[in-house]
Amino acid sequence: MENVKGKRLLLLGGIAHAMEIVRAAQEMGVVVYVTDYYEMSPAKTIADKAVRVSTTDVEALTKFCRDEKIDGVITGFIDSMLPYCEKTCTRMGLPFWGTQEQIEVCIHKGLFKDACRRYGVPLAKEYSLEHDGTGLIRNEVLEEIKYPVIVKPVDNSGSRGVYVCRNERELEENFRSALSFSKSKQVLVEQCLTGQHVNMYYTLSNGEIYLSAMADRYVDYLDGKSAPLPVCLIHPSRYLEDYLAETDEKIKSMFRGLGMRDGVAFVQGFRCDDGQFVIYEMGYRLNGGGTYSLIEACSGYNQLKMLIRFSLTGQMGETEALRQGSAKFERLAVNYVLSVSGGEIDQIRGLDRIRQMDCVCNVIQVRFPGDSISGKGGSAQVIAYVLLVVDDKKALASALDEIKEHVQVTDRDGNDLQVVPFDVSVIPE
């Protein structure tokens, strides 16, 4: 395996999440440059060199890479950065895990659903509604809708512009709002599913595809209108064997058909009450929850470091670890999503104490003092992701109690911003 020590990596986008990429690359001996149009963004504060070149200016990025003799370009966590990263790598002749076409399929929900249909991946029922760019136009399809439904922009991520609609009035109102989040002014309306949210995480290496993890995703539905708030993800999923038997090969066939050979990908869906799996989204990038930390703790390889290695050498590596690894984790691997109610953050206490807990393998902080929590649902309320591995539900309950004891988030007036709890009793035996 080629040594990456001393190589130069340019990271597009200095968001708080990206600090994970900087730290991992530096642990590998890589010199990390971070660029975006901000004077100072979170990842720049720990980079070897902070750069102020717009991540959307491919010409300027290419010139910078040539001038600085950059060995690889990477981005993570944000769909909108992928096309610019791919274009820059293509112009420079540097490795990138996805093609322009593959990225478009993963970002554009309509193209993704078309791909799913081609390869028999199960989807939710969709309603094709007419609109004039500002709102719905009444037609016969509108009369046939069975509520509740989900309305969402076809070309956005992070649950932005996603709403649950329980009647026609809510659909008309939220349709207009969802349109405002779509660059292409296209919106999907799908049947609202009931059952267990599930997330699947894949690693691709030289054409081989591995299911690295599968989680049951527990959410808080809040007001029943906003995108659900993720609260806790438990690996392995209790539906893992069923997924392997029924849906895993369909997903892999779709990846192969799209020509996906390297990188990491995730797929989100439902195990519906009728026992069927339904898929509604995928990403061809690192997921924001830091699942790579749990995979490393349980299977011995780190997806993040593999992606860094690929960006510098064109090889994912860790072939033997991938072959020996399994999504059938022997212990409970948990992503507890620390979220709070709305307000402007003044202080966050206790995260350092949590990092010292024996069962905790990573804490990814994404909000800091001075940040304002104004959105609701999705990732808008998330403060940090706590990744931990425990033996059983009892041990998890004890760990969550300890986390609750240590963590305190307050606003400028000293008021507590209530942390969203997770009750382990909802996990079936």
Short mmCIF file of C-alpha atoms in Angstrom, two decimals:
data_model
loop_
_atom_site.label_atom_id
_atom_site.label_comp_id
_atom_site.label_asym_id
_atom_site.label_seq_id
_atom_site.Cartn_x
_atom_site.Cartn_y
_atom_site.Cartn_z
CA MET A 1 0.00 0.00 0.00
CA GLU A 2 1.42 3.37 -1.04
CA ASN A 3 2.58 5.56 1.84
CA VAL A 4 0.69 8.87 2.01
CA LYS A 5 2.94 10.53 4.58
CA GLY A 6 3.98 13.98 3.41
CA LYS A 7 1.42 14.12 0.59
CA ARG A 8 -0.66 17.27 0.17
CA LEU A 9 -4.47 17.09 0.43
CA LEU A 10 -6.84 19.94 -0.41
CA LEU A 11 -10.16 19.79 1.45
CA LEU A 12 -13.10 21.68 -0.07
CA GLY A 13 -15.32 23.20 2.61
CA GLY A 14 -14.29 24.00 6.17
CA ILE A 15 -17.51 23.21 8.03
CA ALA A 16 -17.33 21.78 11.55
CA HIS A 17 -17.89 18.24 10.26
CA ALA A 18 -14.81 18.60 8.06
CA MET A 19 -12.57 18.86 11.12
CA GLU A 20 -12.89 15.06 11.21
CA ILE A 21 -11.24 14.84 7.79
CA VAL A 22 -8.43 17.19 8.81
CA ARG A 23 -7.64 15.26 11.99
CA ALA A 24 -7.74 11.86 10.28
CA ALA A 25 -5.49 13.00 7.44
CA GLN A 26 -3.01 14.58 9.84
CA GLU A 27 -2.88 11.32 11.82
CA MET A 28 -1.83 9.68 8.53
CA GLY A 29 1.00 12.20 8.13
CA VAL A 30 -0.77 14.14 5.37
CA VAL A 31 -0.37 17.91 4.94
CA VAL A 32 -3.91 19.33 4.86
CA TYR A 33 -5.04 22.50 3.09
CA VAL A 34 -8.62 23.70 3.69
CA THR A 35 -10.37 26.12 1.36
CA ASP A 36 -13.68 27.97 1.13
CA TYR A 37 -14.69 31.61 0.73
CA TYR A 38 -14.75 32.33 4.49
CA GLU A 39 -11.90 34.14 6.20
CA MET A 40 -11.87 31.47 8.89
CA SER A 41 -14.13 28.40 9.05
CA PRO A 42 -13.96 25.64 11.71
CA ALA A 43 -11.74 23.19 9.79
CA LYS A 44 -9.34 25.99 8.86
CA THR A 45 -8.52 26.50 12.53
CA ILE A 46 -6.75 23.12 12.69
CA ALA A 47 -5.54 22.81 9.07
CA ASP A 48 -1.88 22.99 8.12
CA LYS A 49 -2.77 25.77 5.73
CA ALA A 50 -5.98 27.84 5.43
CA VAL A 51 -6.85 28.96 1.90
CA ARG A 52 -9.46 31.42 0.66
CA VAL A 53 -10.45 30.09 -2.74
CA SER A 54 -14.13 29.53 -3.46
CA THR A 55 -15.06 25.85 -3.57
CA THR A 56 -17.22 26.54 -6.64
CA ASP A 57 -14.48 28.23 -8.68
CA VAL A 58 -13.00 25.24 -10.48
CA GLU A 59 -10.58 27.36 -12.52
CA ALA A 60 -9.11 28.92 -9.37
CA LEU A 61 -9.02 25.58 -7.58
CA THR A 62 -7.17 23.96 -10.48
CA LYS A 63 -4.60 26.76 -10.59
CA PHE A 64 -4.08 26.51 -6.83
CA CYS A 65 -3.58 22.74 -7.05
CA ARG A 66 -0.95 23.16 -9.78
CA ASP A 67 0.84 25.96 -7.96
CA GLU A 68 0.93 24.11 -4.63
CA LYS A 69 1.59 20.66 -6.15
CA ILE A 70 -1.52 19.19 -4.47
CA ASP A 71 -1.62 15.36 -4.52
CA GLY A 72 -5.34 14.93 -3.89
CA VAL A 73 -8.62 16.82 -3.45
CA ILE A 74 -11.43 15.70 -1.14
CA THR A 75 -14.73 16.87 0.28
CA GLY A 76 -17.19 15.30 2.65
CA PHE A 77 -20.66 15.45 4.15
CA ILE A 78 -22.18 18.01 1.73
CA ASP A 79 -23.72 16.92 -1.58
CA SER A 80 -23.36 20.37 -3.14
CA MET A 81 -19.54 20.19 -2.92
CA LEU A 82 -19.25 16.90 -4.83
CA PRO A 83 -19.59 18.25 -8.40
CA TYR A 84 -16.85 20.86 -7.88
CA CYS A 85 -14.54 18.33 -6.27
CA GLU A 86 -15.08 15.91 -9.17
CA LYS A 87 -14.45 18.60 -11.79
CA THR A 88 -11.28 19.78 -10.08
CA CYS A 89 -9.94 16.24 -9.77
CA THR A 90 -10.79 15.46 -13.40
CA ARG A 91 -8.97 18.56 -14.66
CA MET A 92 -5.96 17.76 -12.50
CA GLY A 93 -5.91 14.04 -13.33
CA LEU A 94 -6.34 13.24 -9.62
CA PRO A 95 -8.40 10.36 -8.17
CA PHE A 96 -12.06 10.94 -7.32
CA TRP A 97 -14.45 8.17 -6.36
CA GLY A 98 -17.46 9.34 -8.37
CA THR A 99 -18.21 10.50 -11.91
CA GLN A 100 -20.37 13.48 -12.79
CA GLU A 101 -23.23 11.16 -13.73
CA GLN A 102 -23.01 9.14 -10.50
CA ILE A 103 -23.01 12.30 -8.42
CA GLU A 104 -26.08 13.62 -10.21
CA VAL A 105 -27.99 10.40 -9.47
CA CYS A 106 -27.16 10.66 -5.76
CA ILE A 107 -27.99 14.37 -5.46
CA HIS A 108 -31.13 14.52 -7.62
CA LYS A 109 -33.90 12.48 -6.02
CA GLY A 110 -35.75 12.09 -9.30
CA LEU A 111 -32.72 10.57 -11.04
CA PHE A 112 -32.11 8.39 -8.00
CA LYS A 113 -35.64 7.01 -8.15
CA ASP A 114 -35.24 6.32 -11.87
CA ALA A 115 -32.10 4.30 -11.06
CA CYS A 116 -33.92 2.40 -8.33
CA ARG A 117 -36.68 1.44 -10.74
CA ARG A 118 -34.15 0.15 -13.28
CA TYR A 119 -32.63 -2.22 -10.74
CA GLY A 120 -35.75 -3.27 -8.85
CA VAL A 121 -34.99 -1.33 -5.67
CA PRO A 122 -38.33 -0.86 -3.83
CA LEU A 123 -39.68 2.70 -3.60
CA ALA A 124 -42.56 4.51 -1.92
CA LYS A 125 -45.65 5.35 -3.99
CA GLU A 126 -45.15 8.69 -5.75
CA TYR A 127 -47.72 11.25 -6.92
CA SER A 128 -46.96 13.29 -10.04
CA LEU A 129 -48.45 16.73 -9.45
CA GLU A 130 -48.52 19.70 -11.79
CA HIS A 131 -47.30 23.12 -10.66
CA ASP A 132 -46.44 26.50 -12.14
CA GLY A 133 -43.23 27.13 -10.21
CA THR A 134 -45.02 28.86 -7.33
CA GLY A 135 -47.59 26.32 -6.20
CA LEU A 136 -49.83 23.39 -7.07
CA ILE A 137 -52.22 23.27 -10.00
CA ARG A 138 -55.34 21.32 -9.22
CA ASN A 139 -55.76 18.12 -11.26
CA GLU A 140 -57.25 14.67 -10.86
CA VAL A 141 -54.09 13.30 -9.17
CA LEU A 142 -54.57 15.75 -6.30
CA GLU A 143 -57.96 14.20 -5.64
CA GLU A 144 -56.49 10.67 -5.46
CA ILE A 145 -53.84 11.32 -2.81
CA LYS A 146 -54.00 9.22 0.34
CA TYR A 147 -52.63 11.15 3.29
CA PRO A 148 -50.23 11.51 4.98
CA VAL A 149 -47.62 12.25 2.33
CA ILE A 150 -44.05 13.58 2.31
CA VAL A 151 -43.18 16.60 0.16
CA LYS A 152 -39.51 17.36 -0.55
CA PRO A 153 -37.28 19.12 -3.10
CA VAL A 154 -35.61 16.78 -5.60
CA ASP A 155 -32.19 18.45 -5.31
CA ASN A 156 -31.48 19.23 -1.67
CA SER A 157 -30.15 17.27 1.30
CA GLY A 158 -30.01 17.36 5.10
CA SER A 159 -33.83 17.22 5.34
CA ARG A 160 -34.09 20.83 4.19
CA GLY A 161 -37.50 21.58 2.71
CA VAL A 162 -38.98 18.22 3.77
CA TYR A 163 -42.49 18.24 5.25
CA VAL A 164 -45.14 15.79 6.33
CA CYS A 165 -48.60 16.73 5.03
CA ARG A 166 -51.77 15.29 6.54
CA ASN A 167 -54.33 17.01 4.34
CA GLU A 168 -54.67 19.02 1.14
CA ARG A 169 -54.28 22.38 2.86
CA GLU A 170 -50.94 21.36 4.38
CA LEU A 171 -49.80 19.91 1.05
CA GLU A 172 -50.49 23.16 -0.82
CA GLU A 173 -48.77 25.23 1.86
CA ASN A 174 -45.70 22.99 2.21
CA PHE A 175 -45.41 22.41 -1.54
CA ARG A 176 -44.63 26.10 -2.00
CA SER A 177 -42.09 25.99 0.81
CA ALA A 178 -40.41 22.86 -0.61
CA LEU A 179 -40.16 24.60 -4.01
CA SER A 180 -38.16 27.40 -2.39
CA PHE A 181 -35.49 24.84 -1.40
CA SER A 182 -35.16 23.44 -4.93
CA LYS A 183 -32.79 25.04 -7.43
CA SER A 184 -34.56 23.27 -10.28
CA LYS A 185 -38.04 24.05 -8.89
CA GLN A 186 -38.95 20.38 -8.75
CA VAL A 187 -40.63 18.67 -5.82
CA LEU A 188 -41.48 15.06 -5.01
CA VAL A 189 -44.65 13.98 -3.24
CA GLU A 190 -44.53 10.47 -1.81
CA GLN A 191 -46.62 8.27 0.43
CA CYS A 192 -45.63 8.73 4.08
CA LEU A 193 -44.34 5.37 5.30
CA THR A 194 -44.76 3.81 8.70
CA GLY A 195 -42.37 1.37 10.29
CA GLN A 196 -38.71 1.40 11.32
CA HIS A 197 -36.25 3.85 9.77
CA VAL A 198 -33.11 1.98 8.64
CA ASN A 199 -29.72 3.20 7.39
CA MET A 200 -27.25 1.08 5.41
CA TYR A 201 -23.56 1.91 4.95
CA TYR A 202 -21.42 0.52 2.13
CA THR A 203 -17.71 0.49 1.31
CA LEU A 204 -16.60 0.13 -2.32
CA SER A 205 -13.08 -0.92 -3.26
CA ASN A 206 -11.85 -1.74 -6.75
CA GLY A 207 -15.30 -2.90 -7.83
CA GLU A 208 -16.03 -4.98 -4.73
CA ILE A 209 -18.99 -3.81 -2.64
CA TYR A 210 -19.31 -4.49 1.09
CA LEU A 211 -22.20 -3.79 3.45
CA SER A 212 -20.25 -2.33 6.36
CA ALA A 213 -23.09 -1.50 8.78
CA MET A 214 -26.86 -1.32 9.14
CA ALA A 215 -28.71 0.68 11.80
CA ASP A 216 -32.20 1.02 13.17
CA ARG A 217 -32.75 4.78 13.25
CA TYR A 218 -34.96 6.15 16.02
CA VAL A 219 -36.47 9.59 15.52
CA ASP A 220 -38.63 12.19 17.23
CA TYR A 221 -41.48 13.27 14.97
CA LEU A 222 -41.75 16.63 16.79
CA ASP A 223 -44.83 18.50 15.55
CA GLY A 224 -45.65 15.86 12.93
CA LYS A 225 -45.03 18.36 10.12
CA SER A 226 -41.27 18.94 10.09
CA ALA A 227 -38.66 16.41 9.03
CA PRO A 228 -38.18 13.93 11.89
CA LEU A 229 -35.34 14.63 14.29
CA PRO A 230 -32.81 11.76 14.49
CA VAL A 231 -32.23 10.77 18.11
CA CYS A 232 -30.35 7.47 18.13
CA LEU A 233 -29.05 4.88 15.66
CA ILE A 234 -28.51 1.31 16.86
CA HIS A 235 -26.21 -1.13 15.01
CA PRO A 236 -26.64 -3.87 14.03
CA SER A 237 -30.21 -3.49 12.84
CA ARG A 238 -32.60 -6.16 14.05
CA TYR A 239 -33.65 -6.45 10.39
CA LEU A 240 -30.15 -7.10 9.06
CA GLU A 241 -30.73 -10.72 8.02
CA ASP A 242 -33.96 -9.82 6.22
CA TYR A 243 -32.25 -6.96 4.43
CA LEU A 244 -29.38 -9.18 3.32
CA ALA A 245 -31.86 -11.71 1.95
CA GLU A 246 -34.25 -9.29 0.26
CA THR A 247 -32.68 -5.97 -0.70
CA ASP A 248 -28.89 -5.88 -0.30
CA GLU A 249 -28.13 -7.46 -3.68
CA LYS A 250 -30.53 -5.07 -5.43
CA ILE A 251 -28.64 -2.11 -4.00
CA LYS A 252 -25.30 -3.65 -5.00
CA SER A 253 -26.62 -4.32 -8.51
CA MET A 254 -27.63 -0.68 -8.78
CA PHE A 255 -24.18 0.45 -7.66
CA ARG A 256 -22.56 -1.85 -10.23
CA GLY A 257 -24.94 -0.71 -12.95
CA LEU A 258 -24.07 2.91 -12.21
CA GLY A 259 -20.37 2.02 -12.49
CA MET A 260 -19.56 2.78 -8.85
CA ARG A 261 -16.24 1.07 -8.00
CA ASP A 262 -14.65 2.93 -5.06
CA GLY A 263 -15.60 5.15 -2.16
CA VAL A 264 -18.28 5.01 0.50
CA ALA A 265 -22.06 5.21 0.16
CA PHE A 266 -25.09 5.16 2.40
CA VAL A 267 -28.71 4.30 1.74
CA GLN A 268 -31.74 5.30 3.82
CA GLY A 269 -35.08 3.57 3.95
CA PHE A 270 -37.86 1.94 5.93
CA ARG A 271 -38.64 -1.51 7.12
CA CYS A 272 -42.38 -0.99 6.68
CA ASP A 273 -45.09 -2.36 8.93
CA ASP A 274 -46.03 -4.82 6.18
CA GLY A 275 -42.52 -6.33 6.30
CA GLN A 276 -41.22 -4.75 3.08
CA PHE A 277 -38.11 -2.62 2.68
CA VAL A 278 -38.56 0.72 0.92
CA ILE A 279 -35.61 2.95 -0.03
CA TYR A 280 -35.91 6.73 -0.30
CA GLU A 281 -32.41 8.25 -0.43
CA MET A 282 -28.72 7.59 -0.93
CA GLY A 283 -25.44 9.45 -0.72
CA TYR A 284 -22.12 8.75 -2.43
CA ARG A 285 -20.02 10.35 0.28
CA LEU A 286 -19.28 10.25 3.99
CA ASN A 287 -22.37 10.42 6.17
CA GLY A 288 -22.54 13.18 8.75
CA GLY A 289 -23.12 10.93 11.74
CA GLY A 290 -19.60 9.51 11.84
CA THR A 291 -20.57 5.88 11.36
CA TYR A 292 -17.00 5.24 10.19
CA SER A 293 -15.94 5.42 13.87
CA LEU A 294 -18.30 2.59 14.81
CA ILE A 295 -17.24 0.49 11.81
CA GLU A 296 -13.62 0.91 12.83
CA ALA A 297 -14.40 -0.09 16.43
CA CYS A 298 -16.33 -3.19 15.34
CA SER A 299 -14.67 -4.26 12.06
CA GLY A 300 -11.18 -2.77 12.20
CA TYR A 301 -11.17 -0.47 9.16
CA ASN A 302 -11.84 3.26 8.92
CA GLN A 303 -13.90 4.43 5.93
CA LEU A 304 -12.78 8.02 6.40
CA LYS A 305 -9.08 7.19 6.25
CA MET A 306 -9.70 4.87 3.31
CA LEU A 307 -11.37 7.73 1.43
CA ILE A 308 -8.43 10.01 2.23
CA ARG A 309 -6.04 7.33 0.96
CA PHE A 310 -8.07 6.94 -2.24
CA SER A 311 -8.02 10.69 -2.85
CA LEU A 312 -4.21 10.64 -2.68
CA THR A 313 -3.39 7.32 -4.36
CA GLY A 314 -6.45 5.99 -6.21
CA GLN A 315 -6.58 2.93 -3.93
CA MET A 316 -8.93 2.38 -0.98
CA GLY A 317 -6.69 -0.23 0.68
CA GLU A 318 -7.66 -2.38 3.72
CA THR A 319 -8.68 -5.23 1.40
CA GLU A 320 -8.24 -8.00 3.98
CA ALA A 321 -10.07 -6.05 6.70
CA LEU A 322 -12.98 -5.47 4.30
CA ARG A 323 -13.22 -9.17 3.49
CA GLN A 324 -13.12 -10.18 7.13
CA GLY A 325 -15.44 -7.43 8.37
CA SER A 326 -19.18 -7.83 8.76
CA ALA A 327 -22.24 -5.70 9.41
CA LYS A 328 -23.18 -8.31 12.04
CA PHE A 329 -21.53 -6.47 14.91
CA GLU A 330 -21.09 -8.55 18.05
CA ARG A 331 -21.85 -5.59 20.34
CA LEU A 332 -24.25 -2.64 20.20
CA ALA A 333 -22.68 0.19 18.22
CA VAL A 334 -24.63 3.37 18.90
CA ASN A 335 -24.80 6.86 17.45
CA TYR A 336 -26.52 9.06 20.04
CA VAL A 337 -27.49 12.33 18.38
CA LEU A 338 -27.18 15.18 20.89
CA SER A 339 -29.83 17.71 19.91
CA VAL A 340 -31.34 20.69 21.70
CA SER A 341 -34.35 22.96 21.47
CA GLY A 342 -34.04 26.30 19.70
CA GLY A 343 -32.00 29.24 20.96
CA GLU A 344 -28.62 30.94 20.73
CA ILE A 345 -25.89 28.86 22.34
CA ASP A 346 -23.72 30.53 24.95
CA GLN A 347 -22.01 27.52 26.52
CA ILE A 348 -21.72 23.80 25.89
CA ARG A 349 -20.40 21.87 28.86
CA GLY A 350 -19.51 18.23 29.31
CA LEU A 351 -18.36 17.04 25.88
CA ASP A 352 -14.77 16.60 27.08
CA ARG A 353 -16.03 14.45 29.96
CA ILE A 354 -18.00 12.33 27.50
CA ARG A 355 -14.91 11.78 25.35
CA GLN A 356 -13.20 10.22 28.37
CA MET A 357 -15.90 7.55 28.87
CA ASP A 358 -14.54 4.05 28.18
CA CYS A 359 -17.40 3.14 25.84
CA VAL A 360 -17.14 6.28 23.70
CA CYS A 361 -15.03 6.03 20.53
CA ASN A 362 -15.73 9.49 19.11
CA VAL A 363 -17.64 12.72 19.71
CA ILE A 364 -18.23 14.87 16.63
CA GLN A 365 -19.19 18.40 17.66
CA VAL A 366 -21.00 20.38 14.96
CA ARG A 367 -22.35 23.36 16.92
CA PHE A 368 -20.41 25.83 19.04
CA PRO A 369 -21.01 28.81 21.37
CA GLY A 370 -22.44 31.68 19.36
CA ASP A 371 -24.36 29.40 17.00
CA SER A 372 -28.09 29.90 16.78
CA ILE A 373 -30.47 26.92 16.67
CA SER A 374 -33.38 28.22 14.61
CA GLY A 375 -34.52 25.28 12.50
CA LYS A 376 -36.57 22.26 13.52
CA GLY A 377 -36.06 18.60 12.65
CA GLY A 378 -33.46 16.97 10.42
CA SER A 379 -29.96 18.06 11.39
CA ALA A 380 -30.93 21.63 12.34
CA GLN A 381 -30.98 20.96 16.09
CA VAL A 382 -27.93 18.69 16.32
CA ILE A 383 -25.09 19.76 18.66
CA ALA A 384 -22.91 16.65 18.43
CA TYR A 385 -22.84 12.98 17.51
CA VAL A 386 -21.69 10.63 20.28
CA LEU A 387 -20.38 7.29 18.95
CA LEU A 388 -20.20 4.51 21.53
CA VAL A 389 -19.99 0.72 21.74
CA VAL A 390 -21.65 -1.20 24.59
CA ASP A 391 -22.56 -4.77 25.47
CA ASP A 392 -26.34 -4.46 25.78
CA LYS A 393 -29.36 -2.21 26.41
CA LYS A 394 -28.63 -1.99 30.11
CA ALA A 395 -25.12 -0.72 29.45
CA LEU A 396 -26.48 1.75 26.90
CA ALA A 397 -29.03 3.10 29.38
CA SER A 398 -26.25 3.61 31.93
CA ALA A 399 -24.05 5.39 29.36
CA LEU A 400 -26.88 7.70 28.29
CA ASP A 401 -27.60 8.57 31.93
CA GLU A 402 -23.94 9.51 32.37
CA ILE A 403 -24.03 11.64 29.21
CA LYS A 404 -27.17 13.39 30.42
CA GLU A 405 -25.49 14.11 33.74
CA HIS A 406 -22.44 15.71 32.12
CA VAL A 407 -23.92 17.68 29.19
CA GLN A 408 -25.40 21.12 29.65
CA VAL A 409 -26.20 23.61 26.90
CA THR A 410 -27.23 27.12 27.92
CA ASP A 411 -28.23 30.34 26.17
CA ARG A 412 -27.06 33.88 26.94
CA ASP A 413 -29.60 34.25 29.72
CA GLY A 414 -28.35 31.08 31.42
CA ASN A 415 -31.41 29.08 30.41
CA ASP A 416 -30.95 25.40 29.63
CA LEU A 417 -31.50 24.41 26.01
CA GLN A 418 -33.12 21.07 26.70
CA VAL A 419 -31.25 18.05 25.32
CA VAL A 420 -33.54 15.63 23.48
CA PRO A 421 -33.50 12.32 25.44
CA PHE A 422 -33.58 8.75 24.16
CA ASP A 423 -35.46 6.05 26.04
CA VAL A 424 -33.79 2.67 25.47
CA SER A 425 -37.02 0.88 26.35
CA VAL A 426 -38.23 1.55 22.79
CA ILE A 427 -35.55 -0.87 21.52
CA PRO A 428 -37.21 -4.29 21.11
CA GLU A 429 -35.65 -7.23 22.93
#
